[in-house]
Amino acid sequence: MRLFLLPAFALAILLGNLASPAFAQDEPAKADEKPAKEKPPEKEEEKKPEEKTPVDENGDPVENPFPQRIPAPSLDGGEAWLNTSGEISMKDLRGKVVLLDFWTYCCINCIHVLPDLKYLEKKYDKELVVIGVHSAKFDNEKDTEAIRRAIVRYEIDHPVINDSEMLVWRKFGARSWPTVVLLDPEGNYCGFLSGEGNREILDEVIGKVVKYHKAKGTLDETPVNFTLERDRVKSGPLKFPGKIHADEAGKRLFISDSNHNRIVVTSLDGKLLDVIGSGRIGAKDGSYAEAEFDHPQGMTLAGDTLYVADTENHLLRAVDLKAKTVKTLAGTGLQDRRRTQGGPLLTTPLNSPWDLEVVGETLFIAMAGPHQIWSHEIGSDRIQNYAGSGREDIRDGTLDSGALAQPSGISSDSDGKVLYVADSEGSAIRAVPVDPDAKMTTVVGTHDLPSGRSLFEFGDTDGTGDDVRLQHPLGVVYHDGKVYVADAYNHKIKVVDPKTRKAETWIGDGTAGTRLSPARLHEPAGMAVADGKLFIADTNNHRILTVPLDGDGSTVTEFSIEGLAPPETTRPSEAPVVVGEGGIAAKVQKVAPGETLTIRVKLRYPDDFKLNPEAPVRVRLAAEEQSLIAADELAKSRKATVEGDIATVEIPLTAKSGNATFSLSVGYSYCRGGKSGLCKLHTARWTVPVEIAEGGAEAISLETDLPK
């Protein structure tokens, strides 16, 4: 974890003793660092005039936590904007505290930052805007469509720039993934933090910035909304399936339906047998219908117990396939940030377990977060590190001195003597011995280069040993003397002979796609072997494929699961409409009797703005006592019809005459010039007395207040 700030000011000074322990810790696994040296934004030479100290609501002075800030560079330079309807400028961000999250979607440290950002976005929902700046490490990650799918897979709710040429990265002086930059509501650069685990520090700093700018009158607390990529994607039976485990003896296939937060159980010919998990994100134990997961990945079977790597819960789960129940085997539900070496099962925190393998009576865990392989003797009460120093690198050596880099796939040979590991960040396949006295080695890919250079040696080259180049492999499965590799970012399945160290492409031509003949894949992540076939989790295509093992890889078939549907918990995002108390007190609205109550609302917004055409205008009614509208109709949020700046909605009536008083809310979104990707939300509220009587008007006509 590293701190980078302007020379004149430091977050550690601002936070005093609170920050000191966090920054003093020297963790063995640091953020991925870009080797090229970058300069931070240059400080302007002009001296700013002294500012008058503002006061809070009690009249007490509020000091600026960043008195020596400098104007931030622009956000120009990205190839595309995602999770938003258009580009966002520094002008659009005025009045908001801004966090720029420099990330790359392969990076486990970057993934660990996302829950912290969600927490901050929820806590400071009116004051804070987060913008992801995706500055790619791997070539595949420069592709806008690949980033779009990563945004959906990681359920990101904020805008993201595809900074494919790292132009925004260089403007802001980023040096490593992840890096978070803080900008104040006046568009000034305050500083940045590198690494993960900074939620508390960022929370404290944002709180101080919000307090100061609220007192100064430069904080804009208008809610904002964005056009999210996930709302453009229809959910199918599977959603980003991550891993597969085959039980050939039992003629079953287990599929981690990762973004549906469940495990799907089928026969080897595609009959749906069971669904484990409700689909809700959580960590609840219980029956199949009650149990909850959070983006599960790898699985392995021992007897009648299916072990599951519940990745984003940082847990291991045990599924009793006879009793049809799920219980937590290991972990506390909190991410281990202290590089714990092990301890009792339920009191030892874990860190992104990604894949599992059972050898004899030992459960081995590819623990991606600390770059290690862990182990658990089945039946015991302990779990511990088995291999890997914790340093993120590709280094051969003894189990405690050798280094791994985000292990994401694991499979043992038929003799149970070697664990083959997909070391994704080092683009290598490793051999980890089950004999604790033997040494781990690299089967294919680079290793033991100085200064962590092994992490940046990747590509798509078949061949032998150290000359082979992969690109972020995520899955391995051993079968009949060969190691099949899901070379995810090359969109290929490769075959490796661990004895000769020869690697060759078997399926895929290096281009992402959906066709079956000849096959194209999109970031495959998991595999399993059964019934003479290789089963492939074609993750970004939301499907499972099969291919005969005795063929040349040209016969690829999509594996259809009869009767499988997405969980009912899957719902698209919706712009919020809040029915609040009070609001504008409207005069009595006398309307003519009819089958429906028509409401027309003139929508107002600042002169420099236009309605957001991609966001619906929604209307909601509420009433404690009423006799004109059915109660179930009041519970609904309705999408209004919009022509120009007039929104119209019709509400079914249950009476031809009568009186009632309703709370009416209308929510709409407007953008600067109608083009900006940062669109503001406004909810107008009225208390509306309604009388239905002969001679009344055809509709209720209202006009919103002008947003501030």
PDB file of C-alpha atoms in Angstrom, residues 551-671:
ATOM      1  CA  GLY A 551     -11.195 -34.827 -32.042  1.00  0.00           C
ATOM      2  CA  ASP A 552      -9.259 -31.910 -33.461  1.00  0.00           C
ATOM      3  CA  GLY A 553     -11.298 -29.265 -31.628  1.00  0.00           C
ATOM      4  CA  SER A 554     -13.419 -28.374 -34.651  1.00  0.00           C
ATOM      5  CA  THR A 555     -16.648 -29.966 -33.344  1.00  0.00           C
ATOM      6  CA  VAL A 556     -17.927 -27.570 -30.701  1.00  0.00           C
ATOM      7  CA  THR A 557     -21.505 -27.696 -29.419  1.00  0.00           C
ATOM      8  CA  GLU A 558     -23.434 -25.410 -27.099  1.00  0.00           C
ATOM      9  CA  PHE A 559     -24.596 -27.262 -23.976  1.00  0.00           C
ATOM     10  CA  SER A 560     -28.309 -26.623 -23.536  1.00  0.00           C
ATOM     11  CA  ILE A 561     -29.881 -26.916 -20.066  1.00  0.00           C
ATOM     12  CA  GLU A 562     -33.525 -27.866 -20.278  1.00  0.00           C
ATOM     13  CA  GLY A 563     -35.803 -25.837 -17.995  1.00  0.00           C
ATOM     14  CA  LEU A 564     -33.185 -23.441 -16.565  1.00  0.00           C
ATOM     15  CA  ALA A 565     -34.335 -19.838 -16.070  1.00  0.00           C
ATOM     16  CA  PRO A 566     -32.687 -16.808 -14.437  1.00  0.00           C
ATOM     17  CA  PRO A 567     -33.540 -16.277 -10.764  1.00  0.00           C
ATOM     18  CA  GLU A 568     -36.498 -14.052  -9.946  1.00  0.00           C
ATOM     19  CA  THR A 569     -34.223 -11.698  -8.010  1.00  0.00           C
ATOM     20  CA  THR A 570     -32.779 -10.328 -11.292  1.00  0.00           C
ATOM     21  CA  ARG A 571     -34.173  -6.851 -11.844  1.00  0.00           C
ATOM     22  CA  PRO A 572     -33.026  -3.901 -13.999  1.00  0.00           C
ATOM     23  CA  SER A 573     -32.041  -0.605 -12.391  1.00  0.00           C
ATOM     24  CA  GLU A 574     -34.636   2.113 -12.147  1.00  0.00           C
ATOM     25  CA  ALA A 575     -34.268   5.832 -11.576  1.00  0.00           C
ATOM     26  CA  PRO A 576     -35.560   6.507  -8.071  1.00  0.00           C
ATOM     27  CA  VAL A 577     -38.862   8.254  -7.430  1.00  0.00           C
ATOM     28  CA  VAL A 578     -39.353   9.055  -3.768  1.00  0.00           C
ATOM     29  CA  VAL A 579     -42.731   9.919  -2.345  1.00  0.00           C
ATOM     30  CA  GLY A 580     -42.015  12.314   0.476  1.00  0.00           C
ATOM     31  CA  GLU A 581     -44.127  14.251   2.920  1.00  0.00           C
ATOM     32  CA  GLY A 582     -45.351  17.703   2.070  1.00  0.00           C
ATOM     33  CA  GLY A 583     -44.000  19.146  -1.155  1.00  0.00           C
ATOM     34  CA  ILE A 584     -45.897  21.774  -3.169  1.00  0.00           C
ATOM     35  CA  ALA A 585     -49.423  22.275  -1.860  1.00  0.00           C
ATOM     36  CA  ALA A 586     -51.622  22.224  -4.971  1.00  0.00           C
ATOM     37  CA  LYS A 587     -55.081  23.737  -5.081  1.00  0.00           C
ATOM     38  CA  VAL A 588     -58.095  21.446  -5.337  1.00  0.00           C
ATOM     39  CA  GLN A 589     -58.063  19.668  -8.697  1.00  0.00           C
ATOM     40  CA  LYS A 590     -61.610  19.175  -9.989  1.00  0.00           C
ATOM     41  CA  VAL A 591     -61.681  16.594 -12.776  1.00  0.00           C
ATOM     42  CA  ALA A 592     -64.417  15.019 -14.879  1.00  0.00           C
ATOM     43  CA  PRO A 593     -65.472  11.415 -14.169  1.00  0.00           C
ATOM     44  CA  GLY A 594     -64.061   8.673 -16.367  1.00  0.00           C
ATOM     45  CA  GLU A 595     -62.229   5.354 -16.411  1.00  0.00           C
ATOM     46  CA  THR A 596     -58.866   6.952 -15.685  1.00  0.00           C
ATOM     47  CA  LEU A 597     -57.354   9.938 -13.930  1.00  0.00           C
ATOM     48  CA  THR A 598     -55.078  11.822 -16.362  1.00  0.00           C
ATOM     49  CA  ILE A 599     -52.141  13.755 -14.927  1.00  0.00           C
ATOM     50  CA  ARG A 600     -50.061  16.125 -17.077  1.00  0.00           C
ATOM     51  CA  VAL A 601     -46.894  17.637 -15.646  1.00  0.00           C
ATOM     52  CA  LYS A 602     -44.720  20.339 -17.212  1.00  0.00           C
ATOM     53  CA  LEU A 603     -41.115  19.446 -16.452  1.00  0.00           C
ATOM     54  CA  ARG A 604     -38.767  22.322 -15.712  1.00  0.00           C
ATOM     55  CA  TYR A 605     -34.956  22.294 -15.735  1.00  0.00           C
ATOM     56  CA  PRO A 606     -32.141  24.902 -15.993  1.00  0.00           C
ATOM     57  CA  ASP A 607     -31.674  26.687 -19.313  1.00  0.00           C
ATOM     58  CA  ASP A 608     -28.395  24.925 -20.110  1.00  0.00           C
ATOM     59  CA  PHE A 609     -29.980  21.472 -19.716  1.00  0.00           C
ATOM     60  CA  LYS A 610     -32.320  19.145 -21.574  1.00  0.00           C
ATOM     61  CA  LEU A 611     -34.306  16.074 -20.596  1.00  0.00           C
ATOM     62  CA  ASN A 612     -32.333  12.847 -20.664  1.00  0.00           C
ATOM     63  CA  PRO A 613     -33.934  10.855 -23.521  1.00  0.00           C
ATOM     64  CA  GLU A 614     -32.567   7.542 -22.168  1.00  0.00           C
ATOM     65  CA  ALA A 615     -34.104   7.859 -18.708  1.00  0.00           C
ATOM     66  CA  PRO A 616     -37.845   7.331 -18.146  1.00  0.00           C
ATOM     67  CA  VAL A 617     -39.976   9.905 -16.374  1.00  0.00           C
ATOM     68  CA  ARG A 618     -41.684   8.095 -13.512  1.00  0.00           C
ATOM     69  CA  VAL A 619     -44.743   9.013 -11.483  1.00  0.00           C
ATOM     70  CA  ARG A 620     -45.941   7.640  -8.170  1.00  0.00           C
ATOM     71  CA  LEU A 621     -49.032   8.317  -6.041  1.00  0.00           C
ATOM     72  CA  ALA A 622     -49.568   7.623  -2.363  1.00  0.00           C
ATOM     73  CA  ALA A 623     -52.458   8.211   0.036  1.00  0.00           C
ATOM     74  CA  GLU A 624     -53.263   7.179   3.583  1.00  0.00           C
ATOM     75  CA  GLU A 625     -57.009   7.258   2.974  1.00  0.00           C
ATOM     76  CA  GLN A 626     -58.562   7.177  -0.464  1.00  0.00           C
ATOM     77  CA  SER A 627     -61.531   5.788  -2.324  1.00  0.00           C
ATOM     78  CA  LEU A 628     -60.760   6.737  -5.907  1.00  0.00           C
ATOM     79  CA  ILE A 629     -57.822   4.467  -6.760  1.00  0.00           C
ATOM     80  CA  ALA A 630     -57.207   0.831  -5.824  1.00  0.00           C
ATOM     81  CA  ALA A 631     -54.494   0.272  -3.233  1.00  0.00           C
ATOM     82  CA  ASP A 632     -52.460  -1.990  -5.528  1.00  0.00           C
ATOM     83  CA  GLU A 633     -52.426   0.763  -8.153  1.00  0.00           C
ATOM     84  CA  LEU A 634     -51.007   3.230  -5.613  1.00  0.00           C
ATOM     85  CA  ALA A 635     -48.052   0.933  -4.956  1.00  0.00           C
ATOM     86  CA  LYS A 636     -46.875   1.130  -8.567  1.00  0.00           C
ATOM     87  CA  SER A 637     -44.310   3.474 -10.077  1.00  0.00           C
ATOM     88  CA  ARG A 638     -45.487   4.342 -13.592  1.00  0.00           C
ATOM     89  CA  LYS A 639     -43.540   5.359 -16.642  1.00  0.00           C
ATOM     90  CA  ALA A 640     -44.966   8.549 -18.097  1.00  0.00           C
ATOM     91  CA  THR A 641     -45.398   9.390 -21.781  1.00  0.00           C
ATOM     92  CA  VAL A 642     -43.286  12.413 -22.690  1.00  0.00           C
ATOM     93  CA  GLU A 643     -43.856  14.900 -25.511  1.00  0.00           C
ATOM     94  CA  GLY A 644     -41.533  17.875 -25.424  1.00  0.00           C
ATOM     95  CA  ASP A 645     -41.448  18.865 -21.757  1.00  0.00           C
ATOM     96  CA  ILE A 646     -44.901  17.504 -20.883  1.00  0.00           C
ATOM     97  CA  ALA A 647     -45.137  14.178 -19.058  1.00  0.00           C
ATOM     98  CA  THR A 648     -48.499  12.390 -19.070  1.00  0.00           C
ATOM     99  CA  VAL A 649     -49.685   9.401 -17.055  1.00  0.00           C
ATOM    100  CA  GLU A 650     -53.111   7.806 -16.655  1.00  0.00           C
ATOM    101  CA  ILE A 651     -54.240   6.186 -13.408  1.00  0.00           C
ATOM    102  CA  PRO A 652     -57.192   3.714 -13.318  1.00  0.00           C
ATOM    103  CA  LEU A 653     -60.117   4.951 -11.185  1.00  0.00           C
ATOM    104  CA  THR A 654     -62.360   2.860  -8.951  1.00  0.00           C
ATOM    105  CA  ALA A 655     -65.045   5.520  -8.458  1.00  0.00           C
ATOM    106  CA  LYS A 656     -67.017   7.902 -10.686  1.00  0.00           C
ATOM    107  CA  SER A 657     -67.175  10.591  -8.014  1.00  0.00           C
ATOM    108  CA  GLY A 658     -65.637  11.477  -4.716  1.00  0.00           C
ATOM    109  CA  ASN A 659     -62.759  13.282  -2.996  1.00  0.00           C
ATOM    110  CA  ALA A 660     -59.280  12.269  -1.941  1.00  0.00           C
ATOM    111  CA  THR A 661     -55.889  13.829  -1.198  1.00  0.00           C
ATOM    112  CA  PHE A 662     -52.807  12.285  -2.755  1.00  0.00           C
ATOM    113  CA  SER A 663     -49.056  12.708  -2.456  1.00  0.00           C
ATOM    114  CA  LEU A 664     -47.740  12.864  -6.011  1.00  0.00           C
ATOM    115  CA  SER A 665     -44.080  12.495  -6.993  1.00  0.00           C
ATOM    116  CA  VAL A 666     -42.550  12.906 -10.451  1.00  0.00           C
ATOM    117  CA  GLY A 667     -38.913  11.951 -11.011  1.00  0.00           C
ATOM    118  CA  TYR A 668     -36.945  12.874 -14.109  1.00  0.00           C
ATOM    119  CA  SER A 669     -33.390  13.228 -15.350  1.00  0.00           C
ATOM    120  CA  TYR A 670     -31.802  16.115 -17.236  1.00  0.00           C
ATOM    121  CA  CYS A 671     -28.333  16.587 -18.732  1.00  0.00           C
TER     122      CYS A 671
END
